Amino acid sequence: MPDLMIMVPIRGRKANCERLLKSYEDTVDSAEMCFIMDPDDADTYDGVDWGKTHPLVMDPRGMIGPKRNWAAQLFA
């Protein structure tokens, strides 16, 4: 596993998320990427091809700092 983790909190911006996913898949091979979404927003991303990234749902939802800390602990 690479030493770098890109953590992306997402909220209701499916088109932006899909553009970032494509860019990541096309250009990055030295970092893991996870997308952190809230439970009440997870349906927004139905049908997204997450590829080699890691989609996460933080339930209950939290603020940006706790989201990043929670995701980091999962991959530590």
Short mmCIF file of N, CA and C in Angstrom, two decimals:
data_model
loop_
_atom_site.label_atom_id
_atom_site.label_comp_id
_atom_site.label_asym_id
_atom_site.label_seq_id
_atom_site.Cartn_x
_atom_site.Cartn_y
_atom_site.Cartn_z
N MET A 1 0.84 -1.17 0.00
CA MET A 1 0.00 0.00 0.00
C MET A 1 0.90 1.25 0.00
N PRO A 2 0.56 2.23 -0.83
CA PRO A 2 1.34 3.47 -0.83
C PRO A 2 1.29 4.17 0.52
N ASP A 3 2.25 5.04 0.74
CA ASP A 3 2.36 5.78 1.99
C ASP A 3 1.45 7.00 2.04
N LEU A 4 0.83 7.34 0.95
CA LEU A 4 0.03 8.55 0.88
C LEU A 4 -1.45 8.21 0.75
N MET A 5 -2.28 8.87 1.55
CA MET A 5 -3.73 8.68 1.49
C MET A 5 -4.37 10.01 1.15
N ILE A 6 -5.15 10.04 0.10
CA ILE A 6 -5.93 11.21 -0.27
C ILE A 6 -7.34 10.99 0.26
N MET A 7 -7.79 11.88 1.15
CA MET A 7 -9.12 11.76 1.75
C MET A 7 -10.00 12.88 1.22
N VAL A 8 -11.13 12.50 0.63
CA VAL A 8 -12.01 13.48 -0.01
C VAL A 8 -13.40 13.40 0.62
N PRO A 9 -13.73 14.34 1.50
CA PRO A 9 -15.10 14.39 2.00
C PRO A 9 -16.00 14.90 0.87
N ILE A 10 -17.09 14.19 0.61
CA ILE A 10 -17.98 14.58 -0.49
C ILE A 10 -19.38 14.81 0.04
N ARG A 11 -20.10 15.69 -0.64
CA ARG A 11 -21.46 16.00 -0.21
C ARG A 11 -22.26 16.52 -1.39
N GLY A 12 -23.01 15.64 -2.05
CA GLY A 12 -23.98 16.03 -3.06
C GLY A 12 -23.42 16.58 -4.35
N ARG A 13 -22.20 16.24 -4.69
CA ARG A 13 -21.60 16.74 -5.93
C ARG A 13 -21.11 15.57 -6.77
N LYS A 14 -22.02 14.77 -7.24
CA LYS A 14 -21.69 13.53 -7.96
C LYS A 14 -20.83 13.81 -9.19
N ALA A 15 -21.19 14.80 -10.00
CA ALA A 15 -20.43 15.08 -11.22
C ALA A 15 -18.98 15.45 -10.90
N ASN A 16 -18.76 16.27 -9.87
CA ASN A 16 -17.40 16.62 -9.46
C ASN A 16 -16.64 15.40 -8.98
N CYS A 17 -17.30 14.55 -8.23
CA CYS A 17 -16.70 13.33 -7.73
C CYS A 17 -16.27 12.42 -8.89
N GLU A 18 -17.13 12.27 -9.88
CA GLU A 18 -16.79 11.42 -11.02
C GLU A 18 -15.63 11.99 -11.83
N ARG A 19 -15.55 13.31 -11.96
CA ARG A 19 -14.40 13.92 -12.65
C ARG A 19 -13.11 13.66 -11.88
N LEU A 20 -13.17 13.80 -10.57
CA LEU A 20 -11.98 13.53 -9.76
C LEU A 20 -11.58 12.06 -9.85
N LEU A 21 -12.55 11.18 -9.81
CA LEU A 21 -12.25 9.75 -9.96
C LEU A 21 -11.54 9.45 -11.26
N LYS A 22 -12.01 10.02 -12.36
CA LYS A 22 -11.38 9.79 -13.66
C LYS A 22 -9.95 10.31 -13.67
N SER A 23 -9.76 11.51 -13.15
CA SER A 23 -8.42 12.09 -13.10
C SER A 23 -7.49 11.22 -12.25
N TYR A 24 -7.99 10.77 -11.11
CA TYR A 24 -7.19 9.91 -10.24
C TYR A 24 -6.80 8.61 -10.95
N GLU A 25 -7.77 7.97 -11.57
CA GLU A 25 -7.50 6.70 -12.26
C GLU A 25 -6.52 6.90 -13.42
N ASP A 26 -6.58 8.04 -14.08
CA ASP A 26 -5.72 8.30 -15.24
C ASP A 26 -4.31 8.71 -14.86
N THR A 27 -4.11 9.27 -13.66
CA THR A 27 -2.81 9.88 -13.38
C THR A 27 -2.09 9.42 -12.12
N VAL A 28 -2.79 8.86 -11.15
CA VAL A 28 -2.15 8.58 -9.86
C VAL A 28 -1.88 7.09 -9.69
N ASP A 29 -0.64 6.78 -9.30
CA ASP A 29 -0.32 5.39 -8.98
C ASP A 29 0.48 5.29 -7.68
N SER A 30 0.60 6.41 -6.98
CA SER A 30 1.42 6.41 -5.77
C SER A 30 0.66 6.80 -4.52
N ALA A 31 -0.68 6.76 -4.58
CA ALA A 31 -1.47 7.15 -3.41
C ALA A 31 -2.80 6.40 -3.42
N GLU A 32 -3.27 6.08 -2.24
CA GLU A 32 -4.61 5.54 -2.07
C GLU A 32 -5.57 6.72 -1.97
N MET A 33 -6.82 6.52 -2.37
CA MET A 33 -7.81 7.58 -2.25
C MET A 33 -9.07 7.02 -1.64
N CYS A 34 -9.62 7.76 -0.69
CA CYS A 34 -10.92 7.39 -0.14
C CYS A 34 -11.86 8.58 -0.21
N PHE A 35 -13.11 8.28 -0.46
CA PHE A 35 -14.17 9.28 -0.48
C PHE A 35 -15.02 9.05 0.75
N ILE A 36 -15.25 10.11 1.52
CA ILE A 36 -15.99 10.00 2.77
C ILE A 36 -17.33 10.72 2.60
N MET A 37 -18.40 9.95 2.72
CA MET A 37 -19.73 10.55 2.56
C MET A 37 -20.56 10.36 3.81
N ASP A 38 -21.59 11.18 3.93
CA ASP A 38 -22.54 11.09 5.03
C ASP A 38 -23.60 10.06 4.70
N PRO A 39 -24.19 9.41 5.71
CA PRO A 39 -25.18 8.37 5.44
C PRO A 39 -26.42 8.89 4.70
N ASP A 40 -26.80 10.13 4.95
CA ASP A 40 -27.99 10.65 4.29
C ASP A 40 -27.71 11.12 2.85
N ASP A 41 -26.46 11.02 2.42
CA ASP A 41 -26.07 11.45 1.08
C ASP A 41 -25.57 10.28 0.23
N ALA A 42 -25.47 9.09 0.81
CA ALA A 42 -24.89 7.95 0.10
C ALA A 42 -25.67 7.60 -1.17
N ASP A 43 -26.99 7.74 -1.15
CA ASP A 43 -27.79 7.43 -2.34
C ASP A 43 -27.45 8.32 -3.53
N THR A 44 -26.95 9.50 -3.27
CA THR A 44 -26.55 10.42 -4.34
C THR A 44 -25.52 9.78 -5.25
N TYR A 45 -24.72 8.88 -4.71
CA TYR A 45 -23.60 8.31 -5.44
C TYR A 45 -23.88 6.91 -5.96
N ASP A 46 -25.14 6.48 -5.96
CA ASP A 46 -25.50 5.19 -6.55
C ASP A 46 -25.04 5.15 -8.00
N GLY A 47 -24.43 4.05 -8.38
CA GLY A 47 -23.99 3.88 -9.76
C GLY A 47 -22.61 4.41 -10.06
N VAL A 48 -21.96 5.04 -9.10
CA VAL A 48 -20.60 5.55 -9.33
C VAL A 48 -19.64 4.36 -9.37
N ASP A 49 -18.76 4.35 -10.36
CA ASP A 49 -17.71 3.33 -10.45
C ASP A 49 -16.52 3.83 -9.64
N TRP A 50 -16.37 3.31 -8.44
CA TRP A 50 -15.33 3.79 -7.53
C TRP A 50 -13.94 3.30 -7.92
N GLY A 51 -13.85 2.38 -8.88
CA GLY A 51 -12.54 1.89 -9.32
C GLY A 51 -11.73 1.36 -8.17
N LYS A 52 -10.49 1.81 -8.10
CA LYS A 52 -9.59 1.32 -7.03
C LYS A 52 -9.62 2.19 -5.78
N THR A 53 -10.55 3.15 -5.72
CA THR A 53 -10.66 4.00 -4.54
C THR A 53 -11.52 3.31 -3.48
N HIS A 54 -11.62 3.94 -2.34
CA HIS A 54 -12.34 3.38 -1.20
C HIS A 54 -13.48 4.32 -0.80
N PRO A 55 -14.72 3.99 -1.15
CA PRO A 55 -15.84 4.81 -0.69
C PRO A 55 -16.20 4.44 0.76
N LEU A 56 -16.34 5.43 1.61
CA LEU A 56 -16.66 5.21 3.01
C LEU A 56 -17.90 6.02 3.39
N VAL A 57 -18.69 5.47 4.27
CA VAL A 57 -19.85 6.19 4.80
C VAL A 57 -19.65 6.33 6.30
N MET A 58 -19.56 7.58 6.76
CA MET A 58 -19.39 7.84 8.19
C MET A 58 -20.77 8.01 8.82
N ASP A 59 -21.13 7.05 9.66
CA ASP A 59 -22.44 7.04 10.30
C ASP A 59 -22.26 6.84 11.80
N PRO A 60 -22.63 7.79 12.63
CA PRO A 60 -23.33 9.01 12.27
C PRO A 60 -22.37 10.00 11.62
N ARG A 61 -22.96 10.94 10.89
CA ARG A 61 -22.16 11.92 10.18
C ARG A 61 -21.36 12.77 11.16
N GLY A 62 -20.30 13.37 10.67
CA GLY A 62 -19.47 14.20 11.52
C GLY A 62 -18.93 15.40 10.77
N MET A 63 -18.22 16.23 11.47
CA MET A 63 -17.59 17.41 10.88
C MET A 63 -16.33 16.99 10.15
N ILE A 64 -15.73 17.92 9.41
CA ILE A 64 -14.60 17.61 8.54
C ILE A 64 -13.40 17.02 9.29
N GLY A 65 -13.03 17.58 10.42
CA GLY A 65 -11.90 17.06 11.18
C GLY A 65 -12.11 15.63 11.64
N PRO A 66 -13.21 15.35 12.32
CA PRO A 66 -13.48 13.97 12.72
C PRO A 66 -13.59 13.01 11.53
N LYS A 67 -14.11 13.48 10.40
CA LYS A 67 -14.19 12.62 9.21
C LYS A 67 -12.80 12.18 8.77
N ARG A 68 -11.90 13.13 8.68
CA ARG A 68 -10.53 12.80 8.23
C ARG A 68 -9.85 11.89 9.25
N ASN A 69 -10.01 12.18 10.53
CA ASN A 69 -9.38 11.35 11.56
C ASN A 69 -9.93 9.93 11.53
N TRP A 70 -11.24 9.80 11.37
CA TRP A 70 -11.88 8.50 11.32
C TRP A 70 -11.37 7.70 10.13
N ALA A 71 -11.31 8.32 8.96
CA ALA A 71 -10.83 7.63 7.76
C ALA A 71 -9.36 7.24 7.92
N ALA A 72 -8.55 8.11 8.46
CA ALA A 72 -7.13 7.81 8.66
C ALA A 72 -6.94 6.60 9.57
N GLN A 73 -7.75 6.51 10.62
CA GLN A 73 -7.64 5.36 11.53
C GLN A 73 -7.98 4.05 10.83
N LEU A 74 -8.90 4.09 9.88
CA LEU A 74 -9.25 2.87 9.15
C LEU A 74 -8.10 2.33 8.33
N PHE A 75 -7.24 3.22 7.86
CA PHE A 75 -6.15 2.80 6.97
C PHE A 75 -4.80 2.75 7.66
N ALA A 76 -4.75 3.11 8.94
CA ALA A 76 -3.48 3.10 9.68
C ALA A 76 -3.04 1.68 9.98
#
